[in-house]
Amino acid sequence: MAGRPGEDARRRLVDAGIRLLERDGPEALNARRLAAEIGASTMAVYTHFGGMAGLHEAIMKEEFVRFGRHLHAVPRTDDPVADLLALGLAYRDFVLANPQRYRFMIGLTGPGAHPPIGHDLIGEGTPTTLPEVNAVFEQNVETVRRVMAAGRIRRDDPVPVAAQIWSMLHGYVLLETIGVFGRDGVPTVLAPAAVNLLVGLGDRPEAAEGSLRSLASAAEAPAPAPRPKVRPGRRPRA
C-alpha cells in the first residue's frame, strides 16, 4: 500500500540524501542538490523537514536504524566474549562498507552539517538525544552485561566499560578507513587491542584468546550444505 504523499516525499528525500552521502560525501548534502536528485524544488526540504537540519537528523536516524539491524543480525552464542568480539567485527564491516555514511553519522562533517545531539554518556547513560542512536550503543552495553554475568570481567558499571570498547573500536576503524593498517590490521592491531582491553578489565589472557580463536574458527567453518527438499509422501532418491 502506498504511503501518503507527504510520507513518500520525506522518504524520497531521505533516500536521496543517503545516495548523495555514499556518492559524494557529507559535504554534498545541501537543499539544491537534494531537490535536484528527486526532481523537486528546494522548498520540498523546508516543507517536509523545516530545513536542512531536520533532514540531516532524519538521515542520521535512518542510518543508525540500518546500523542497528546490521549489528542485531550477529548471532549470539553461549560465549559472550566471542559475541562481543563479533559485534566489533560487524561494526568494522559496516564502516568499511559505508565510510561516507559513517562520517556523517558520527559527526565528521563540515560546520552545521551534524545535528547537536551529543549527550553526557557517563552522566546520562546514553551517548545522544536520539533513541535510534542509543539503541545501537545499547547492544554493546547489553553484551558487556552478559560478559560480566559470565564472570569473564569485573562487575562494574557496564556503560563506561562499553564506552571504552566503543572508543577503541571507533579509533581503529577511522584509521583503517584512511589506509593506516593495510591488509593485516585486524590480526596485528585490532584483535590484540581487544584482548589487551579484556584482560585489563579482568579476563584471563588464555580465556580472552580462546574466545578470539573460537570466533575465528566459526568464521572459517564452511556453511552447512542445504538439506534436499522432499515432497510430502515421497522419499528422496538415493
mmCIF file of C-alpha atoms in Angstrom:
data_model
loop_
_atom_site.group_PDB
_atom_site.id
_atom_site.type_symbol
_atom_site.label_atom_id
_atom_site.label_comp_id
_atom_site.label_asym_id
_atom_site.label_seq_id
_atom_site.Cartn_x
_atom_site.Cartn_y
_atom_site.Cartn_z
ATOM 1 C CA MET A 1 0.000 0.000 0.000
ATOM 2 C CA ALA A 2 1.379 3.380 -0.981
ATOM 3 C CA GLY A 3 2.061 5.910 1.767
ATOM 4 C CA ARG A 4 0.615 9.385 1.990
ATOM 5 C CA PRO A 5 2.129 11.954 -0.422
ATOM 6 C CA GLY A 6 3.956 13.746 2.395
ATOM 7 C CA GLU A 7 5.441 10.489 3.696
ATOM 8 C CA ASP A 8 6.516 9.470 0.205
ATOM 9 C CA ALA A 9 8.239 12.820 -0.337
ATOM 10 C CA ARG A 10 10.035 12.569 3.007
ATOM 11 C CA ARG A 11 11.207 9.052 2.170
ATOM 12 C CA ARG A 12 12.431 10.112 -1.263
ATOM 13 C CA LEU A 13 14.408 12.995 0.231
ATOM 14 C CA VAL A 14 15.968 10.770 2.887
ATOM 15 C CA ASP A 15 16.886 8.135 0.290
ATOM 16 C CA ALA A 16 18.304 10.856 -1.963
ATOM 17 C CA GLY A 17 20.390 12.151 0.914
ATOM 18 C CA ILE A 18 21.789 8.688 1.563
ATOM 19 C CA ARG A 19 22.668 8.298 -2.131
ATOM 20 C CA LEU A 20 24.476 11.649 -2.111
ATOM 21 C CA LEU A 21 26.302 10.691 1.063
ATOM 22 C CA GLU A 22 27.504 7.463 -0.494
ATOM 23 C CA ARG A 23 28.480 9.068 -3.780
ATOM 24 C CA ASP A 24 29.916 12.436 -2.792
ATOM 25 C CA GLY A 25 30.243 12.564 0.995
ATOM 26 C CA PRO A 26 28.560 14.674 3.690
ATOM 27 C CA GLU A 27 29.625 17.931 2.049
ATOM 28 C CA ALA A 28 27.210 17.209 -0.816
ATOM 29 C CA LEU A 29 24.148 17.418 1.422
ATOM 30 C CA ASN A 30 22.529 20.698 0.503
ATOM 31 C CA ALA A 31 18.962 21.595 -0.423
ATOM 32 C CA ARG A 32 19.711 22.322 -4.070
ATOM 33 C CA ARG A 33 21.394 19.015 -4.777
ATOM 34 C CA LEU A 34 18.848 17.019 -2.799
ATOM 35 C CA ALA A 35 15.942 18.620 -4.623
ATOM 36 C CA ALA A 36 17.592 18.008 -7.980
ATOM 37 C CA GLU A 37 18.127 14.365 -7.028
ATOM 38 C CA ILE A 38 14.365 13.784 -6.779
ATOM 39 C CA GLY A 39 13.234 16.338 -9.378
ATOM 40 C CA ALA A 40 11.660 18.777 -6.924
ATOM 41 C CA SER A 41 12.179 22.364 -5.821
ATOM 42 C CA THR A 42 14.303 23.264 -2.824
ATOM 43 C CA MET A 43 11.103 24.172 -0.988
ATOM 44 C CA ALA A 44 10.429 20.435 -0.598
ATOM 45 C CA VAL A 45 13.210 20.246 2.003
ATOM 46 C CA TYR A 46 11.655 23.064 4.049
ATOM 47 C CA THR A 47 8.089 21.838 3.590
ATOM 48 C CA HIS A 48 8.780 18.328 4.840
ATOM 49 C CA PHE A 49 11.676 18.827 7.268
ATOM 50 C CA GLY A 50 11.637 22.516 8.202
ATOM 51 C CA GLY A 51 15.099 22.920 6.686
ATOM 52 C CA MET A 52 18.349 21.077 6.227
ATOM 53 C CA ALA A 53 18.849 20.475 9.955
ATOM 54 C CA GLY A 54 15.636 18.454 10.081
ATOM 55 C CA LEU A 55 16.609 16.463 7.001
ATOM 56 C CA HIS A 56 20.080 15.800 8.390
ATOM 57 C CA GLU A 57 18.514 14.410 11.553
ATOM 58 C CA ALA A 58 16.134 12.188 9.566
ATOM 59 C CA ILE A 59 19.026 10.797 7.516
ATOM 60 C CA MET A 60 21.037 10.150 10.658
ATOM 61 C CA LYS A 61 18.137 8.314 12.298
ATOM 62 C CA GLU A 62 17.646 6.128 9.233
ATOM 63 C CA GLU A 63 21.322 5.248 9.025
ATOM 64 C CA PHE A 64 21.514 4.295 12.701
ATOM 65 C CA VAL A 65 18.427 2.114 12.303
ATOM 66 C CA ARG A 66 20.207 0.300 9.463
ATOM 67 C CA PHE A 67 23.396 0.097 11.539
ATOM 68 C CA GLY A 68 21.454 -1.379 14.442
ATOM 69 C CA ARG A 69 19.887 -4.025 12.202
ATOM 70 C CA HIS A 70 23.336 -4.944 10.915
ATOM 71 C CA LEU A 71 24.647 -5.474 14.449
ATOM 72 C CA HIS A 72 21.494 -7.233 15.609
ATOM 73 C CA ALA A 73 21.981 -9.814 12.851
ATOM 74 C CA VAL A 74 25.198 -11.029 14.534
ATOM 75 C CA PRO A 75 24.393 -14.437 16.100
ATOM 76 C CA ARG A 76 24.500 -14.622 19.894
ATOM 77 C CA THR A 77 26.191 -17.713 21.321
ATOM 78 C CA ASP A 78 27.000 -19.158 24.746
ATOM 79 C CA ASP A 79 30.358 -17.319 24.721
ATOM 80 C CA PRO A 80 29.549 -13.645 25.409
ATOM 81 C CA VAL A 81 33.159 -12.563 24.913
ATOM 82 C CA ALA A 82 33.200 -14.089 21.425
ATOM 83 C CA ASP A 83 29.886 -12.328 20.807
ATOM 84 C CA LEU A 84 31.382 -9.011 21.916
ATOM 85 C CA LEU A 85 34.305 -9.519 19.542
ATOM 86 C CA ALA A 86 31.914 -10.493 16.738
ATOM 87 C CA LEU A 87 29.951 -7.280 17.273
ATOM 88 C CA GLY A 88 33.211 -5.371 16.929
ATOM 89 C CA LEU A 89 33.956 -7.047 13.610
ATOM 90 C CA ALA A 90 30.417 -6.343 12.400
ATOM 91 C CA TYR A 91 30.863 -2.705 13.394
ATOM 92 C CA ARG A 92 34.077 -2.591 11.374
ATOM 93 C CA ASP A 93 32.432 -4.249 8.371
ATOM 94 C CA PHE A 94 29.635 -1.669 8.351
ATOM 95 C CA VAL A 95 32.064 1.251 8.489
ATOM 96 C CA LEU A 96 34.296 -0.100 5.731
ATOM 97 C CA ALA A 97 31.258 -0.717 3.529
ATOM 98 C CA ASN A 98 29.797 2.743 4.242
ATOM 99 C CA PRO A 99 32.669 5.107 5.097
ATOM 100 C CA GLN A 100 30.954 8.289 3.934
ATOM 101 C CA ARG A 101 27.766 7.473 5.799
ATOM 102 C CA TYR A 102 29.764 6.758 8.942
ATOM 103 C CA ARG A 103 31.491 10.113 8.707
ATOM 104 C CA PHE A 104 28.099 11.763 8.706
ATOM 105 C CA MET A 105 26.634 9.553 11.440
ATOM 106 C CA ILE A 106 29.474 10.219 13.831
ATOM 107 C CA GLY A 107 29.776 13.938 13.142
ATOM 108 C CA LEU A 108 32.914 14.089 11.000
ATOM 109 C CA THR A 109 31.387 16.737 8.748
ATOM 110 C CA GLY A 110 31.606 20.409 7.996
ATOM 111 C CA PRO A 111 30.203 23.010 10.408
ATOM 112 C CA GLY A 112 26.429 22.857 10.771
ATOM 113 C CA ALA A 113 26.013 19.556 8.925
ATOM 114 C CA HIS A 114 25.655 17.450 12.066
ATOM 115 C CA PRO A 115 22.672 17.921 14.403
ATOM 116 C CA PRO A 116 23.578 18.877 18.006
ATOM 117 C CA ILE A 117 22.622 15.530 19.510
ATOM 118 C CA GLY A 118 25.535 14.832 21.865
ATOM 119 C CA HIS A 119 24.818 13.671 25.400
ATOM 120 C CA ASP A 120 26.951 13.189 28.507
ATOM 121 C CA LEU A 121 27.267 9.423 28.258
ATOM 122 C CA ILE A 122 28.760 8.964 31.711
ATOM 123 C CA GLY A 123 26.312 11.298 33.413
ATOM 124 C CA GLU A 124 23.177 10.438 31.437
ATOM 125 C CA GLY A 125 23.814 6.833 30.417
ATOM 126 C CA THR A 126 23.241 7.403 26.699
ATOM 127 C CA PRO A 127 25.542 8.931 24.083
ATOM 128 C CA THR A 128 22.957 11.076 22.270
ATOM 129 C CA THR A 129 19.452 12.513 22.470
ATOM 130 C CA LEU A 130 18.238 10.247 19.635
ATOM 131 C CA PRO A 131 16.779 6.835 20.584
ATOM 132 C CA GLU A 132 17.850 5.373 17.229
ATOM 133 C CA VAL A 133 21.492 6.072 18.083
ATOM 134 C CA ASN A 134 21.179 4.981 21.699
ATOM 135 C CA ALA A 135 19.654 1.650 20.638
ATOM 136 C CA VAL A 136 22.832 0.825 18.731
ATOM 137 C CA PHE A 137 25.036 1.612 21.738
ATOM 138 C CA GLU A 138 22.724 -0.411 23.982
ATOM 139 C CA GLN A 139 23.568 -3.571 22.025
ATOM 140 C CA ASN A 140 27.156 -3.112 23.155
ATOM 141 C CA VAL A 141 26.074 -2.418 26.757
ATOM 142 C CA GLU A 142 23.864 -5.500 26.855
ATOM 143 C CA THR A 143 26.682 -7.726 25.610
ATOM 144 C CA VAL A 144 29.022 -6.246 28.218
ATOM 145 C CA ARG A 145 26.428 -7.146 30.869
ATOM 146 C CA ARG A 146 26.456 -10.734 29.613
ATOM 147 C CA VAL A 147 30.258 -10.821 29.783
ATOM 148 C CA MET A 148 30.130 -9.579 33.381
ATOM 149 C CA ALA A 149 27.385 -12.047 34.330
ATOM 150 C CA ALA A 150 29.543 -14.878 32.978
ATOM 151 C CA GLY A 151 32.339 -13.823 35.333
ATOM 152 C CA ARG A 152 34.726 -13.028 32.498
ATOM 153 C CA ILE A 153 35.404 -9.414 33.512
ATOM 154 C CA ARG A 154 34.925 -7.437 36.715
ATOM 155 C CA ARG A 155 31.387 -6.438 37.613
ATOM 156 C CA ASP A 156 31.258 -2.700 37.169
ATOM 157 C CA ASP A 157 29.030 -0.080 35.580
ATOM 158 C CA PRO A 158 28.602 -1.548 32.075
ATOM 159 C CA VAL A 159 28.104 1.846 30.406
ATOM 160 C CA PRO A 160 31.671 3.167 30.887
ATOM 161 C CA VAL A 161 33.035 -0.278 30.006
ATOM 162 C CA ALA A 162 31.010 -0.306 26.788
ATOM 163 C CA ALA A 163 32.280 3.215 26.121
ATOM 164 C CA GLN A 164 35.886 2.029 26.459
ATOM 165 C CA ILE A 165 35.256 -0.693 23.897
ATOM 166 C CA TRP A 166 33.477 1.735 21.577
ATOM 167 C CA SER A 167 36.301 4.267 21.831
ATOM 168 C CA MET A 168 38.917 1.664 20.946
ATOM 169 C CA LEU A 169 36.891 0.331 18.025
ATOM 170 C CA HIS A 170 35.920 3.762 16.689
ATOM 171 C CA GLY A 171 39.532 4.937 16.700
ATOM 172 C CA TYR A 172 40.690 1.795 14.934
ATOM 173 C CA VAL A 173 38.118 1.890 12.138
ATOM 174 C CA LEU A 174 38.692 5.574 11.442
ATOM 175 C CA LEU A 175 42.391 4.902 10.973
ATOM 176 C CA GLU A 176 41.665 1.844 8.858
ATOM 177 C CA THR A 177 39.383 3.803 6.525
ATOM 178 C CA ILE A 178 42.322 6.022 5.553
ATOM 179 C CA GLY A 179 44.581 3.026 4.918
ATOM 180 C CA VAL A 180 46.768 3.201 8.021
ATOM 181 C CA PHE A 181 46.718 -0.530 8.754
ATOM 182 C CA GLY A 182 46.809 -2.038 5.282
ATOM 183 C CA ARG A 183 45.520 -5.596 4.963
ATOM 184 C CA ASP A 184 46.712 -7.033 8.271
ATOM 185 C CA GLY A 185 45.268 -4.601 10.789
ATOM 186 C CA VAL A 186 42.750 -6.999 12.308
ATOM 187 C CA PRO A 187 45.190 -9.751 13.404
ATOM 188 C CA THR A 188 48.055 -7.411 14.276
ATOM 189 C CA VAL A 189 46.273 -4.405 15.813
ATOM 190 C CA LEU A 190 42.532 -4.790 16.425
ATOM 191 C CA ALA A 191 42.479 -8.337 17.836
ATOM 192 C CA PRO A 192 45.447 -7.792 20.204
ATOM 193 C CA ALA A 193 43.971 -4.466 21.344
ATOM 194 C CA ALA A 194 40.656 -6.162 22.114
ATOM 195 C CA VAL A 195 42.386 -8.934 24.080
ATOM 196 C CA ASN A 196 44.500 -6.412 25.991
ATOM 197 C CA LEU A 197 41.414 -4.401 26.890
ATOM 198 C CA LEU A 198 39.528 -7.507 28.041
ATOM 199 C CA VAL A 199 42.461 -8.609 30.177
ATOM 200 C CA GLY A 200 42.690 -5.132 31.658
ATOM 201 C CA LEU A 201 39.009 -5.418 32.543
ATOM 202 C CA GLY A 202 39.658 -8.677 34.394
ATOM 203 C CA ASP A 203 39.502 -11.527 31.881
ATOM 204 C CA ARG A 204 42.229 -14.162 31.904
ATOM 205 C CA PRO A 205 44.596 -13.892 28.904
ATOM 206 C CA GLU A 206 44.070 -17.525 27.907
ATOM 207 C CA ALA A 207 40.286 -17.161 28.158
ATOM 208 C CA ALA A 208 40.226 -13.978 26.052
ATOM 209 C CA GLU A 209 42.476 -15.563 23.438
ATOM 210 C CA GLY A 210 40.320 -18.702 23.490
ATOM 211 C CA SER A 211 37.197 -16.672 22.713
ATOM 212 C CA LEU A 212 39.078 -14.988 19.894
ATOM 213 C CA ARG A 213 40.110 -18.358 18.480
ATOM 214 C CA SER A 214 36.569 -19.717 18.714
ATOM 215 C CA LEU A 215 35.298 -16.686 16.797
ATOM 216 C CA ALA A 216 37.956 -17.181 14.124
ATOM 217 C CA SER A 217 37.108 -20.887 13.859
ATOM 218 C CA ALA A 218 33.413 -20.121 13.467
ATOM 219 C CA ALA A 219 34.180 -17.608 10.720
ATOM 220 C CA GLU A 220 36.306 -20.127 8.837
ATOM 221 C CA ALA A 221 33.853 -23.034 9.177
ATOM 222 C CA PRO A 222 32.094 -23.892 5.903
ATOM 223 C CA ALA A 223 28.385 -23.250 5.783
ATOM 224 C CA PRO A 224 26.297 -26.432 6.162
ATOM 225 C CA ALA A 225 25.029 -27.866 2.902
ATOM 226 C CA PRO A 226 21.342 -27.185 2.291
ATOM 227 C CA ARG A 227 19.064 -30.113 3.010
ATOM 228 C CA PRO A 228 17.302 -31.553 -0.029
ATOM 229 C CA LYS A 229 13.667 -30.608 -0.342
ATOM 230 C CA VAL A 230 11.370 -33.590 -0.013
ATOM 231 C CA ARG A 231 7.848 -33.542 -1.304
ATOM 232 C CA PRO A 232 5.233 -34.872 1.118
ATOM 233 C CA GLY A 233 4.604 -38.577 0.682
ATOM 234 C CA ARG A 234 7.765 -39.202 -1.349
ATOM 235 C CA ARG A 235 11.172 -40.392 -0.254
ATOM 236 C CA PRO A 236 14.322 -38.778 -1.690
ATOM 237 C CA ARG A 237 16.154 -40.838 -4.229
ATOM 238 C CA ALA A 238 19.430 -42.388 -3.124
#
